[in-house]
Coordinates of C-alpha atoms in Angstrom, one line a residue:
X1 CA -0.5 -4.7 -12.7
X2 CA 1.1 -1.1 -13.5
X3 CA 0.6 0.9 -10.5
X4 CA 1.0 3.4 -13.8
X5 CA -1.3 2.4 -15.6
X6 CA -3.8 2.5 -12.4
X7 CA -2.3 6.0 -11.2
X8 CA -2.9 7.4 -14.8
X9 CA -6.6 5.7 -15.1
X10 CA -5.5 3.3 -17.8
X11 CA -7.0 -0.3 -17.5
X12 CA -4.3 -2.5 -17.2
X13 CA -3.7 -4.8 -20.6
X14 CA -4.3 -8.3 -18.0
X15 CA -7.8 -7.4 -17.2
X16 CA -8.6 -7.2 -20.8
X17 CA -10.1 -10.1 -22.5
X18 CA -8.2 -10.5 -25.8
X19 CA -11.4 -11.3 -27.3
X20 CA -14.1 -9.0 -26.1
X21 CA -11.4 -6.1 -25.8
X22 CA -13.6 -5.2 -22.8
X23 CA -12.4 -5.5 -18.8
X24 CA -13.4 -8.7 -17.9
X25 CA -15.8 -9.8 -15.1
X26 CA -15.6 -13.4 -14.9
X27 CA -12.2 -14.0 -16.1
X28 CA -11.4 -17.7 -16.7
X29 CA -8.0 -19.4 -17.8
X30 CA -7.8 -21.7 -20.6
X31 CA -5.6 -24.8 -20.0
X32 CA -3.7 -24.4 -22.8
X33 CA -0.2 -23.6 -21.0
X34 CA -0.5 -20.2 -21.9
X35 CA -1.9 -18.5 -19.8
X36 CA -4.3 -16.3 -21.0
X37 CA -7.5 -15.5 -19.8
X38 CA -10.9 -14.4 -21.2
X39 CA -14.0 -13.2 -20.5
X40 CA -16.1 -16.5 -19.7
X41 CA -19.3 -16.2 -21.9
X42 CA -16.6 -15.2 -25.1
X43 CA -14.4 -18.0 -24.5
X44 CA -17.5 -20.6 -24.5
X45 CA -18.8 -18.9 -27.5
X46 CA -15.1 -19.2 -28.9
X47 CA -14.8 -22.9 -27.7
X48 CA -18.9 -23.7 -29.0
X49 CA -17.2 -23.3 -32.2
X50 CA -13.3 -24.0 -32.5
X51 CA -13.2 -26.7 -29.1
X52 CA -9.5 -27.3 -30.0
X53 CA -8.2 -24.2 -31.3
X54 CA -6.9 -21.9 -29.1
X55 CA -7.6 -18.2 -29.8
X56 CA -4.2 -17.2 -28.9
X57 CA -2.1 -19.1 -30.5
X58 CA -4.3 -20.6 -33.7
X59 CA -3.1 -23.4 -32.4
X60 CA -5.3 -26.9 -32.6
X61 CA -4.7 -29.2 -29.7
X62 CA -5.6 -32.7 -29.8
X63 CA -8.6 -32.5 -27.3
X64 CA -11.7 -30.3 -26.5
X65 CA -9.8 -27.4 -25.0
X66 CA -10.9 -26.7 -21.1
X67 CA -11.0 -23.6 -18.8
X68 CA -11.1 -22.7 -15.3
X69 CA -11.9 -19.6 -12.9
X70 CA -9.1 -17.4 -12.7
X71 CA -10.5 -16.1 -9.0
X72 CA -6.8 -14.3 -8.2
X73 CA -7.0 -12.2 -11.5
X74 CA -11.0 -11.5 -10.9
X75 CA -10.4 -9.6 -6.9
X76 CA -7.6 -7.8 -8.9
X77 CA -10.2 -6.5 -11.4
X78 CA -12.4 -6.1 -8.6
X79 CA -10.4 -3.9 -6.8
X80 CA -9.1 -2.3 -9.6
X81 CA -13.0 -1.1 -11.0
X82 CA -13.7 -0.4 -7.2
X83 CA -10.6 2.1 -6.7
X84 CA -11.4 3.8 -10.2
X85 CA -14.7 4.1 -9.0
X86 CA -13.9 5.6 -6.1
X87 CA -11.4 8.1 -7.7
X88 CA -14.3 9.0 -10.3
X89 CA -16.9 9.7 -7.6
X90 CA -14.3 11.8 -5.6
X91 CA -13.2 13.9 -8.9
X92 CA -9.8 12.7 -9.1
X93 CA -10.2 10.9 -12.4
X94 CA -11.5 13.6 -14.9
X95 CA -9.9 12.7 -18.0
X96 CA -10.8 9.1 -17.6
X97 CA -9.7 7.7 -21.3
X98 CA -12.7 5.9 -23.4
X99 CA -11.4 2.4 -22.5
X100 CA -11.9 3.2 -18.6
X101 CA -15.0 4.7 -19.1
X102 CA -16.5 1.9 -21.1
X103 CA -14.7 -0.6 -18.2
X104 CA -16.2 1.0 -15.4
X105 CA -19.7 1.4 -17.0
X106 CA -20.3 -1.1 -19.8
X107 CA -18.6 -4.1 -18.6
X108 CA -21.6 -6.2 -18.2
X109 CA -23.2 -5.2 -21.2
X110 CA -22.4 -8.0 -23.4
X111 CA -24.6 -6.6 -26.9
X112 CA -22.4 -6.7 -29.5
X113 CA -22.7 -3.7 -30.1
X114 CA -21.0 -1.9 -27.6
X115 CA -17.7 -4.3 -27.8
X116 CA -14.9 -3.0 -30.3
X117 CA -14.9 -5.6 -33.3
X118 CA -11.6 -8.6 -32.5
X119 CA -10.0 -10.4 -34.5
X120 CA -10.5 -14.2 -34.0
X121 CA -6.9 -15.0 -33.4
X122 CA -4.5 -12.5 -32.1
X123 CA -0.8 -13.2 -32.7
X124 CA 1.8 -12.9 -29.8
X125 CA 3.3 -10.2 -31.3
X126 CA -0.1 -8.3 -31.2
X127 CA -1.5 -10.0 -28.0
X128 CA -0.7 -6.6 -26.0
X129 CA -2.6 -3.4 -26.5
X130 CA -1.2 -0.6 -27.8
X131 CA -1.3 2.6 -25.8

């Protein structure tokens, strides 16, 4: 994490799921040896559809791809929303960009909706968020 990013509001790229484009809240790592996680409902929904390919990559493994709870990266979020929190309710945050805005308030709203449209698969060289 960027104590940057966090001093200047910004959510840090990591505790965005690459497919939601939201701040996740139950963050989960596919076993794919690369080592990016995703918001657990969008990776199921993903997986309920493509079980071999991973999002990331494009690439098709041989088997049903797996995940697992990324617990470390969820108390960093945790914190993170907690401190941002805090800073909004003590008026140190006021120009809180639209990202950390939606983060800190929409995160568990899952409607369609309110989610910035994705691409299915996001290439490396796009795989970080511009700024």
């Amino acid at each position: 994490t960027s104590t940057t990013d966090e001093d200047e509001g910004r959510v840090p790229d990591e505790y965005v799921c690459l497919i939601t484009q939201c701040v996740m809240r139950d963050p989960v790592v596919l076993l794919t040896g690369a080592g990016v996680s995703y918001e657990r409902w969008a990776i199921e929904k993903w997986l309920s559809k493509n079980p071999r390919r991973d999002p990331y990559t494009g690439k098709d493994h041989k088997a049903n791809l797996k995940f697992l709870h990324n617990r470390s990266l969820k108390a960093s979020i945790d914190r993170w929303r907690k401190k941002m929190l805090d800073k909004a309710h003590l008026g140190l945050c006021p120009d809180l960009d639209d990202d950390t805005a939606e983060a800190l308030h929409d995160a568990d709203d899952p409607t369609p909706s309110r989610r910035r449209p994705k691409a299915a698969v996001v290439p490396k060289t796009q795989a970080t968020r511009p700024e």
